[in-house]
XYZ file of C-alpha atoms in Angstrom:
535
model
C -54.147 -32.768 3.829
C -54.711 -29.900 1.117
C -52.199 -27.228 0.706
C -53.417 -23.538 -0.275
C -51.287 -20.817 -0.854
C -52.491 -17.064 -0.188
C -51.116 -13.423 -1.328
C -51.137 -12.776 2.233
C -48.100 -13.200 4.802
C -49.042 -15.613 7.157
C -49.113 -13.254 10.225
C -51.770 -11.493 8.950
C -53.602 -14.364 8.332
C -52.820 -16.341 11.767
C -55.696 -16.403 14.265
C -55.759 -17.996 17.359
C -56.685 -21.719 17.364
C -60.727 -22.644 17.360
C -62.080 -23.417 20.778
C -65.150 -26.074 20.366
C -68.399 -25.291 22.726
C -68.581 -28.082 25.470
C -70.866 -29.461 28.210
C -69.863 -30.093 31.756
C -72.152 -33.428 33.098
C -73.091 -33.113 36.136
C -71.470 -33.710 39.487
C -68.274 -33.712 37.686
C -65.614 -31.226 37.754
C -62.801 -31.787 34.704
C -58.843 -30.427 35.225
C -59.307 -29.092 31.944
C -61.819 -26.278 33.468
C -59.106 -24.971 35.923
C -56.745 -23.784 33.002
C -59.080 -21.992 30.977
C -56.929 -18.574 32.304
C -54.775 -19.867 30.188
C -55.377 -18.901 26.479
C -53.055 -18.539 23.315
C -50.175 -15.903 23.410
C -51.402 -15.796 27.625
C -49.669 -19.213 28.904
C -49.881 -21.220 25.624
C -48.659 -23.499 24.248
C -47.667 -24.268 27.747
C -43.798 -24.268 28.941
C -42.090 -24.980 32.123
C -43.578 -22.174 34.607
C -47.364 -23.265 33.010
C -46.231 -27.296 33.707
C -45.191 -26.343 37.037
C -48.466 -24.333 37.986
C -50.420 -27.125 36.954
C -47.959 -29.736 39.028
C -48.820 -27.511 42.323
C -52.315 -27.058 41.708
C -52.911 -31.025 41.449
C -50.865 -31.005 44.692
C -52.794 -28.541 46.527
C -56.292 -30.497 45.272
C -54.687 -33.685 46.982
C -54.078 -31.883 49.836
C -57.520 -30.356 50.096
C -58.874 -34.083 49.915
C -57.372 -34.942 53.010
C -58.128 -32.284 55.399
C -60.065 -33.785 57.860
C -63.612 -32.981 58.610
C -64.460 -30.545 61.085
C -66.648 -32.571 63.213
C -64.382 -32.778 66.751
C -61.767 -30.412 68.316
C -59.010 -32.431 67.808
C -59.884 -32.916 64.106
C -60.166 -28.921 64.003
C -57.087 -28.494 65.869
C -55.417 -31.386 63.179
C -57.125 -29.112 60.168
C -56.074 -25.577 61.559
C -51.862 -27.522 61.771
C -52.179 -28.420 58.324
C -53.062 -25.286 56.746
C -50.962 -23.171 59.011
C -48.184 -25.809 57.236
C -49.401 -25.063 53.767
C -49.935 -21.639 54.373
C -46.055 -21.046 55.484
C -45.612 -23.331 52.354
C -47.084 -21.033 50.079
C -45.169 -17.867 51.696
C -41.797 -20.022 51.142
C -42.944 -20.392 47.717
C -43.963 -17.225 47.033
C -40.539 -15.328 48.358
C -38.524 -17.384 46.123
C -40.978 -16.389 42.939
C -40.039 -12.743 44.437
C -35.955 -13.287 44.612
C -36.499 -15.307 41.229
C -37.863 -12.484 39.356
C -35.722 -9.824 41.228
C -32.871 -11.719 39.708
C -34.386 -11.533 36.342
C -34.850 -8.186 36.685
C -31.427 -7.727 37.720
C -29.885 -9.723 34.652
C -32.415 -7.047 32.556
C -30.871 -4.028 34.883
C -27.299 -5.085 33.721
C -28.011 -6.052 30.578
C -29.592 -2.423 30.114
C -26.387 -0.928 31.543
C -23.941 -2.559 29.913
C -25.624 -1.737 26.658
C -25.596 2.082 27.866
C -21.924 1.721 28.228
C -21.153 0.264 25.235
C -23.196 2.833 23.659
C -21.274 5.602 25.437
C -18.061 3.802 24.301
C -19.306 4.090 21.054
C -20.082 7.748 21.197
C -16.999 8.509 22.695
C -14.912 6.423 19.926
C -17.203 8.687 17.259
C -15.938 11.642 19.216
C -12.785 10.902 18.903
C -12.739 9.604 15.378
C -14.047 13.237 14.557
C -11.799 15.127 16.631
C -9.200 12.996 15.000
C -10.435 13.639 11.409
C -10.579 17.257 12.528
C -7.208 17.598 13.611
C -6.113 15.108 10.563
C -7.806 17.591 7.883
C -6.333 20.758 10.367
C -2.916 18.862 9.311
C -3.369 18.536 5.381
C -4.080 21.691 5.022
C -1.416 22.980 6.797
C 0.974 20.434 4.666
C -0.807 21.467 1.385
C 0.010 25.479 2.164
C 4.023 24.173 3.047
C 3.971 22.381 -0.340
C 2.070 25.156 -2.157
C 4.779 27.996 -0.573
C 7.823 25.220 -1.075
C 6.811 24.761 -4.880
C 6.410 28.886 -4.911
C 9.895 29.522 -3.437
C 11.480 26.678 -5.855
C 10.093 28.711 -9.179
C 11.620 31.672 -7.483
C 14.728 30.060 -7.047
C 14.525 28.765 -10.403
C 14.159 31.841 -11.630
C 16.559 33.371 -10.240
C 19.346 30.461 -10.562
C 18.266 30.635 -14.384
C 20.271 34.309 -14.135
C 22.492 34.516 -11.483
C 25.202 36.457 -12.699
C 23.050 39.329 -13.038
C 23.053 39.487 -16.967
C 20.425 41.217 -18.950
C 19.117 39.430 -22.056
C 17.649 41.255 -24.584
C 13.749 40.042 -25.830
C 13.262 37.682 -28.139
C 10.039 38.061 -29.530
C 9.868 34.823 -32.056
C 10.883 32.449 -29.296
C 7.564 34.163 -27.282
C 5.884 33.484 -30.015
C 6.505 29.684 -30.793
C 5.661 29.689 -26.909
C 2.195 29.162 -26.616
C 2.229 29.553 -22.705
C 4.488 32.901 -22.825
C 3.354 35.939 -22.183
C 1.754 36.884 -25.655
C -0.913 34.552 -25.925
C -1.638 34.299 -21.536
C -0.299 37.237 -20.004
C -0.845 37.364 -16.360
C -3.162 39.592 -14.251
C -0.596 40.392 -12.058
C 1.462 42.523 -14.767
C -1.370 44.638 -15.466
C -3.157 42.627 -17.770
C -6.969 42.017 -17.181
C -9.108 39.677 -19.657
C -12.324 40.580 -18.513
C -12.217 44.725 -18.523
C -13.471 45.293 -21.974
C -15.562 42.294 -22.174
C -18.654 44.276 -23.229
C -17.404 44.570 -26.653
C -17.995 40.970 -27.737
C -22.094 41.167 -26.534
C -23.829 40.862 -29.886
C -26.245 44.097 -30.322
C -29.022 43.479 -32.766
C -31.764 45.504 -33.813
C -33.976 42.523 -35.131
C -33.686 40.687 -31.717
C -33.330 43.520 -28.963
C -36.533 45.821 -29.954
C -39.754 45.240 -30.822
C -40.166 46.602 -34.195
C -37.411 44.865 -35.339
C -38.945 41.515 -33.994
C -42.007 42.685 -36.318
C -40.083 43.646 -38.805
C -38.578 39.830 -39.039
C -41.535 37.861 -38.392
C -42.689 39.403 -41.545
C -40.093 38.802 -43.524
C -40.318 34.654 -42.645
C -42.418 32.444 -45.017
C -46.103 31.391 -44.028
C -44.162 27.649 -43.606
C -42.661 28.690 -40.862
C -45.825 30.379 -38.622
C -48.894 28.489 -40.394
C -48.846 24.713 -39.307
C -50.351 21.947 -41.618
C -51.914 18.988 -40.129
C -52.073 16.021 -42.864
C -53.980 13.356 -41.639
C -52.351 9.874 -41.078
C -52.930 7.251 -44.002
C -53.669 3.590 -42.851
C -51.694 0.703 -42.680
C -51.728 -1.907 -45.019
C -51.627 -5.453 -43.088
C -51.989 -7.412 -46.434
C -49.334 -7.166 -49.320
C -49.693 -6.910 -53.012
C -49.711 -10.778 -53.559
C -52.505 -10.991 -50.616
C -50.654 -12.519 -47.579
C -50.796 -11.447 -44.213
C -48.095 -9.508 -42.589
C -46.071 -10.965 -39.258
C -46.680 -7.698 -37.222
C -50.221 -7.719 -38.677
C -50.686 -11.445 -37.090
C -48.713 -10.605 -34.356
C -51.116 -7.578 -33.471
C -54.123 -10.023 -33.918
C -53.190 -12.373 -31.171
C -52.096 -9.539 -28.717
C -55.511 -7.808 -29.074
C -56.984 -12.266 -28.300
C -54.655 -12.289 -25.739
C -55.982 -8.875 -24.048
C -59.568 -9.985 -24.469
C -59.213 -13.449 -23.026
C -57.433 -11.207 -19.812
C -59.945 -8.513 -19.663
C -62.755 -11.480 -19.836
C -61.201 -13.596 -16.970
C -60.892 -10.388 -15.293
C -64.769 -9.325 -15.517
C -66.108 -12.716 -14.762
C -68.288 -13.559 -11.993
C -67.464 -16.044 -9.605
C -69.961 -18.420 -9.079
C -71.732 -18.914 -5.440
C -70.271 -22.217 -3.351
C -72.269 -25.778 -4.044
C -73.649 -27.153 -0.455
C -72.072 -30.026 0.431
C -75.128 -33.272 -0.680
C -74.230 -35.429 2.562
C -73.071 -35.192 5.948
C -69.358 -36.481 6.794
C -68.416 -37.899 9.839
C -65.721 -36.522 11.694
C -63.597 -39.343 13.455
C -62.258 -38.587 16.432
C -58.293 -39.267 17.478
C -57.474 -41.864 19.616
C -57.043 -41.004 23.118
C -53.520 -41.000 24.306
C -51.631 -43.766 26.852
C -51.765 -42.211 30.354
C -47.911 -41.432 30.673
C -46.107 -44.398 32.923
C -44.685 -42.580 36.407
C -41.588 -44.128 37.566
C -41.270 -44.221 41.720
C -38.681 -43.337 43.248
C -36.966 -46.658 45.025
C -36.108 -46.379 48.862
C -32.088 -45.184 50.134
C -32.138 -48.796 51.716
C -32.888 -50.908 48.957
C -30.194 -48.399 46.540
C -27.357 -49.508 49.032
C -28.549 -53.179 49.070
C -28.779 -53.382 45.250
C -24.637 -51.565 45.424
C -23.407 -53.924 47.791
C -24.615 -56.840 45.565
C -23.277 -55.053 42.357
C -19.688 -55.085 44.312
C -20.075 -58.335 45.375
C -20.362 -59.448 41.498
C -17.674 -58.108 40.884
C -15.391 -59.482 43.656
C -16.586 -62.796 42.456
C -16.163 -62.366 38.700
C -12.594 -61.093 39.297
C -11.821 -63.986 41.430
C -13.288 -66.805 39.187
C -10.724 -64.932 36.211
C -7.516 -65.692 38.756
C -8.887 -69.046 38.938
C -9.276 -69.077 35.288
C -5.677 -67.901 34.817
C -3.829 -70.426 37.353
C -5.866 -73.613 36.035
C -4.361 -72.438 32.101
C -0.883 -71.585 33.727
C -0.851 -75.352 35.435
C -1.652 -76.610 32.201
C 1.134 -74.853 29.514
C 3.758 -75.360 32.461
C 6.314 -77.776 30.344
C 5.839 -74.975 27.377
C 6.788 -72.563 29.946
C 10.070 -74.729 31.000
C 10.920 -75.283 27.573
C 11.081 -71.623 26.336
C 13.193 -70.620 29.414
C 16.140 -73.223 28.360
C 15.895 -71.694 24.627
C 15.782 -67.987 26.299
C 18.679 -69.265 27.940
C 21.104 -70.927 25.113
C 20.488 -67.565 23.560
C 21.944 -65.637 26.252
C 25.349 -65.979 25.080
C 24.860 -65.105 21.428
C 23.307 -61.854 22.892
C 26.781 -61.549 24.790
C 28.651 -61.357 21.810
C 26.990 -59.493 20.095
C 27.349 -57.024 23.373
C 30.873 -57.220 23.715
C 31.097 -56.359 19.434
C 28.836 -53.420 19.838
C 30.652 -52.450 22.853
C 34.078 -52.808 20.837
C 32.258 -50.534 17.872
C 31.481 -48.011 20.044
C 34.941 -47.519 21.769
C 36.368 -47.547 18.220
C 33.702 -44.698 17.348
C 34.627 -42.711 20.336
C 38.304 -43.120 20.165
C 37.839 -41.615 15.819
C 35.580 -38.975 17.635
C 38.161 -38.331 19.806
C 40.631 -37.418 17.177
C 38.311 -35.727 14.757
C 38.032 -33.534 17.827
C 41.710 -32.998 18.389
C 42.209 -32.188 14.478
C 39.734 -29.471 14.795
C 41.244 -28.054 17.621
C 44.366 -27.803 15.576
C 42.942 -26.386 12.962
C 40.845 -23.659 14.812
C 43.664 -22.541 16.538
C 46.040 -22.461 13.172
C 43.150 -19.901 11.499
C 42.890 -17.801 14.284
C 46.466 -17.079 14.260
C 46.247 -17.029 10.706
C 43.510 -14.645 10.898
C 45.070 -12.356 13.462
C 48.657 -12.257 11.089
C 46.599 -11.178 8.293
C 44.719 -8.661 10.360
C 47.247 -7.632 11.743
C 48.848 -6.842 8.226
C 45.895 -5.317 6.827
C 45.172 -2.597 9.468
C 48.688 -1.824 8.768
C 48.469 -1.093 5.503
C 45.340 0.616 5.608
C 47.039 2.618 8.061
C 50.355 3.641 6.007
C 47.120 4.222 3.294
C 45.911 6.626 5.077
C 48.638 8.702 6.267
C 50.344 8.753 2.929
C 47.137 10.289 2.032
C 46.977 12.459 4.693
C 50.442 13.161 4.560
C 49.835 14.136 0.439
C 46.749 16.371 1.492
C 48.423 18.747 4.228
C 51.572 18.656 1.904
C 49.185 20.339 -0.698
C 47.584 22.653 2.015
C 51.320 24.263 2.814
C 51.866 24.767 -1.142
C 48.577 26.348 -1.084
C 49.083 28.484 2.227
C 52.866 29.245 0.925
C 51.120 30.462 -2.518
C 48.544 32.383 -1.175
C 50.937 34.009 1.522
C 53.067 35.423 -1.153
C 50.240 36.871 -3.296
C 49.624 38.721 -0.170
C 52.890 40.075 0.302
C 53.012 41.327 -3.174
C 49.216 43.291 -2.970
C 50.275 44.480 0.559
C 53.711 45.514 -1.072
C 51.700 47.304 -3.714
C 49.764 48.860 -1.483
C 52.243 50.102 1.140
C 54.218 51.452 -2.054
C 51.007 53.365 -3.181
C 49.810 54.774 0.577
C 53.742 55.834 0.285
C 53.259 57.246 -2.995
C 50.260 59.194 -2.103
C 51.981 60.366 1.203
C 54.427 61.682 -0.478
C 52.123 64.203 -2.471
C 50.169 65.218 -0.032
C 53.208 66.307 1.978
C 54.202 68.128 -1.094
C 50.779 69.920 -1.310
C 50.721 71.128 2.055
C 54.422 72.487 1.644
C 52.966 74.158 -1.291
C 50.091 75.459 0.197
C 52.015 77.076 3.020
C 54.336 78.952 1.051
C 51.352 80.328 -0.668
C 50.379 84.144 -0.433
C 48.205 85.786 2.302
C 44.771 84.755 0.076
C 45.597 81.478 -1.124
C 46.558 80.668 2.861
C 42.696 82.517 3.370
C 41.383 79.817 1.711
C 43.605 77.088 2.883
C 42.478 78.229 6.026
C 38.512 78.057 5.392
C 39.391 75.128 3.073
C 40.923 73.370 6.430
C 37.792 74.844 9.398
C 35.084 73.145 6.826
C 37.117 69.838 6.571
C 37.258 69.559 10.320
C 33.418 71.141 10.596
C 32.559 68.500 7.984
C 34.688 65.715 9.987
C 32.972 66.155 13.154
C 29.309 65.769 11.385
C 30.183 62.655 9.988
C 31.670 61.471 13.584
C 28.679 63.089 15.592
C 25.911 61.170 12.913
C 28.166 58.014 12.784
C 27.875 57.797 16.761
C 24.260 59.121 16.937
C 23.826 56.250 14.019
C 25.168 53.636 16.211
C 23.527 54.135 19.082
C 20.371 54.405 17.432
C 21.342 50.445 15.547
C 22.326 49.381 19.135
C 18.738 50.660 20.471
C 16.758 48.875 17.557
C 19.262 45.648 18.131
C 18.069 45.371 21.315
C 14.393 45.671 20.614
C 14.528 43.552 17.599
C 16.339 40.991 20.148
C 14.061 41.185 22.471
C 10.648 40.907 20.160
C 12.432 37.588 18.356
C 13.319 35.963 21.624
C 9.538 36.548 22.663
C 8.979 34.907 19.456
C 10.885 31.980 20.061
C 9.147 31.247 23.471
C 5.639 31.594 21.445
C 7.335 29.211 18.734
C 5.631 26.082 17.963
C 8.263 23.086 16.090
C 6.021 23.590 13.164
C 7.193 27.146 12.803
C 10.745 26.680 13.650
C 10.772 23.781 10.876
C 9.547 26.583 8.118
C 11.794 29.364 9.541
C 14.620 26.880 8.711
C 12.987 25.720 5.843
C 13.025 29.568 4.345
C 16.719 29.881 5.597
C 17.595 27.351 3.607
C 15.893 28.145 0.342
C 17.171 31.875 0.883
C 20.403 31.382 1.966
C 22.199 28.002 1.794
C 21.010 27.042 -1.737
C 21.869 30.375 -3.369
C 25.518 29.783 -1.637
C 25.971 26.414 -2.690
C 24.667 27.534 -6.477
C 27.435 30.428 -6.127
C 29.960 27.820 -5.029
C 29.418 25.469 -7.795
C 29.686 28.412 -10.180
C 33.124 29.780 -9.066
C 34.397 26.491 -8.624
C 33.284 25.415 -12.363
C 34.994 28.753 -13.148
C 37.878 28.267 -11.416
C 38.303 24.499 -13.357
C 37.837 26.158 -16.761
């Protein structure tokens, strides 16, 4: 009836419930004796294996009250049947304890290996998840050095788009200097220009701070102020002012230091030793419990009596309704008559109004009807309509076209024409000037061979080193070519061994770098000549 509380959790202060000394009269033997195996944490508070113990020992005491005494054979004979029945009793009972708790253990078994395997799935999903994050991080970095080369090979382009016609511009210097990221405030490193080589000029060197007598030397020049300390001691507070009242923090102080003294006194106080109790109380005891009613168990024979007279009730009660029902039906029979002639006068209103809702619906059916035939119509009026204007329309885009087409290959013959005859002229120029220049030469060699004896000397000479000279250049041309041929077919052979090795990864940079090398420089050429070309 009194509640406490404690600074202690209440596991560490639970003990195990207070067992009273007793005495045992004599000649008597209580149940409560044969559970005292049974203590707390060991059996109770009891469940249903301790409740079922206790049913079988009460059993087994009944039993051992009637074994008969062993005063005759038969009565031994009698004694030694019964226990050789409650003996294969007890072995019954005791194999299905076994299978029971061989099943339990079982359940335990694959409860214990089914959390194994979900533990190994769960290591195995790790595994994966880190292989993954390998392979994922493998990826990035391999994406991050594409992007790093792409954005390199783009300021290369840039750079060289920004001049591609080759031009040189001359330097100048006040645009590099308005430029705070050119090259005269942050040159790079890879010009020649280191920051850090000559970084030892800007260490400060002093003579007061790197030797010793120049540490001397300036701890004598400082004041006294500076090495001497001066303690003043601290002047006391005033908690009263001029016109004599206290001050808040001075009150405030006050009751802190009350405060702490009342604590510190509480804290040091003795506690005082536990009055005995003046007089006895009397302890009542509870009131003994209502033995717990047992219900028996009725007999199959008086069950199957007590259903047949439960379905005999029944037969009656229904009957006794029928009854019920034809004495009320005898009794309302002129109503009955009565509302079958009204029911009947009726039935030729409902008639008409039959044969009109018949008539309505043929009249619906026959508008449906035509509604039907009207749409008919009309779908099959805009489908021709629709094909005509098809029709039509693929025609025209059709002349569309070829007028276009016919306009496009008419300019492509004014263009072939054009460029045909420019042709004719430079090859007419040409031939003219290979004519020209035969011409000459035949009239040098007619000089040169009505020469005299030395000039045809050197002629001669003139003509053995030409063909000496002509046969070099043929010998190194062919030894040149074969030696291109030989490398071709190396070089073919070490890329097509590159292309088995090839991953797609490597094949998508290789194409990557053909197309920043080649195709954009092209198309940049393109645009150029084509802008010159329009102005």
């Amino acid at each position: 009836t009194l509640g406490t509380q404690t600074d202690y959790r209440d596991g560490e202060a639970q003990t195990d419930p207070f067992s009273p000394e007793y005495v045992v009269p004599s000649g008597s033997v209580p149940e409560l004796l044969t559970l005292a195996t049974l203590t707390w944490g060991r059996g109770l508070p009891a469940g249903l294996a301790e409740v079922e113990m206790i049913e079988r020992a009460r059993e087994k005491r009944a039993w051992e009250a009637t074994l008969p005494e062993m005063d005759s054979a038969s009565q031994i004979a009698k004694r030694r049947k019964m226990m050789d029945d409650m003996e294969r009793k007890e072995w019954a009972f005791r194999e299905q304890e076994i299978e029971k708790l061989q099943a339990v253990r079982l359940e335990v078994l694959k409860k214990l290996l089914w959390t194994r395997q979900e533990n190994q799935n769960k290591l195995d999903a790790k595994r994966l998840d880190d292989h993954w994050q390998n392979h994922q991080k493998a990826k990035e970095e391999k994406i991050k050095k594409i992007q790093h080369d792409c954005a390199l090979m783009l300021r290369k382009l840039i750079a060289k788009r920004k001049n591609v016609m080759g031009k040189l511009e001359r330097r100048d210097i006040i645009k590099e200097y308005t430029d705070f990221t050119s090259q005269t405030y942050a040159p790079l490193s890879r010009i020649g220009y280191f920051p850090d080589n000559q970084s030892e000029c800007y260490v400060v060197k002093n003579f007061y701070l790197n030797t010793f007598a120049g540490l001397c030397e300036l701890e004598a020049s400082l004041p006294d102020s500076v090495t001497q300390v001066k303690i003043k001691a601290p002047k006391p507070k005033y908690t009263t002012t001029k016109t004599g009242f206290i001050k808040r923090s001075a009150r405030l102080e006050v009751q802190l230091a009350q405060v702490h003294q009342a604590l510190l006194e509480k804290k040091n106080k003795v506690k005082e030793p536990k009055k005995p109790f003046r007089f006895l109380e009397k302890v009542e005891k509870p009131v003994p419990r209502p033995p717990t009613p047992i219900l028996e168990k009725p007999a199959i024979e008086e069950e199957e009596a007590e259903l047949a007279v439960i379905c005999l009730q029944k037969l009656l009660r229904g009957r006794a309704i029928q009854n019920m029902m034809f004495q009320e039906k005898e009794k309302q029979l002129d109503l009955i008559r009565e509302l079958r002639t009204t029911h009947a006068l009726q039935e030729d209103g409902q008639l008409l109004l039959k044969a009109e809702e018949q008539m309505t619906l043929a009249l619906q059916q026959q508008h449906d009807l035509q509604m039907h035939k009207l749409s008919l119509v009309e779908n099959h009026l805009a489908r021709e309509e629709g094909r005509v204007l098809a029709n039509m329309f693929d025609f025209l885009s059709k002349e569309l076209v070829r007028l276009q087409e016919e306009r496009k290959i008419h300019a492509f013959v004014m263009l072939a024409e054009r460029q045909r005859r420019m042709r004719e002229a430079e090859e007419s120029g040409r031939r003219q000037v290979e004519e020209r220049r035969r011409q000459e030469e035949d009239k040098i060699f007619k000089q040169a061979r009505e020469g005299d004896c030395w000039d045809c000397g050197c002629t001669i000479d003139s003509y053995l080193e030409d063909i000496i000279l002509s046969s070099m250049e043929n010998t190194a041309e062919e030894q040149a070519r074969e030696e291109i041929q030989r490398m071709a077919v190396e070089i073919n052979d070490i890329a097509y061994e590159m292309e088995s090795r090839r991953t797609h990864l490597q094949s998508e940079e290789i194409v990557a770098e053909l197309v920043y090398d080649f195709l954009i420089p092209e198309a940049a050429k393109m645009s150029i000549r084509e802008k010159g070309k329009e102005s």
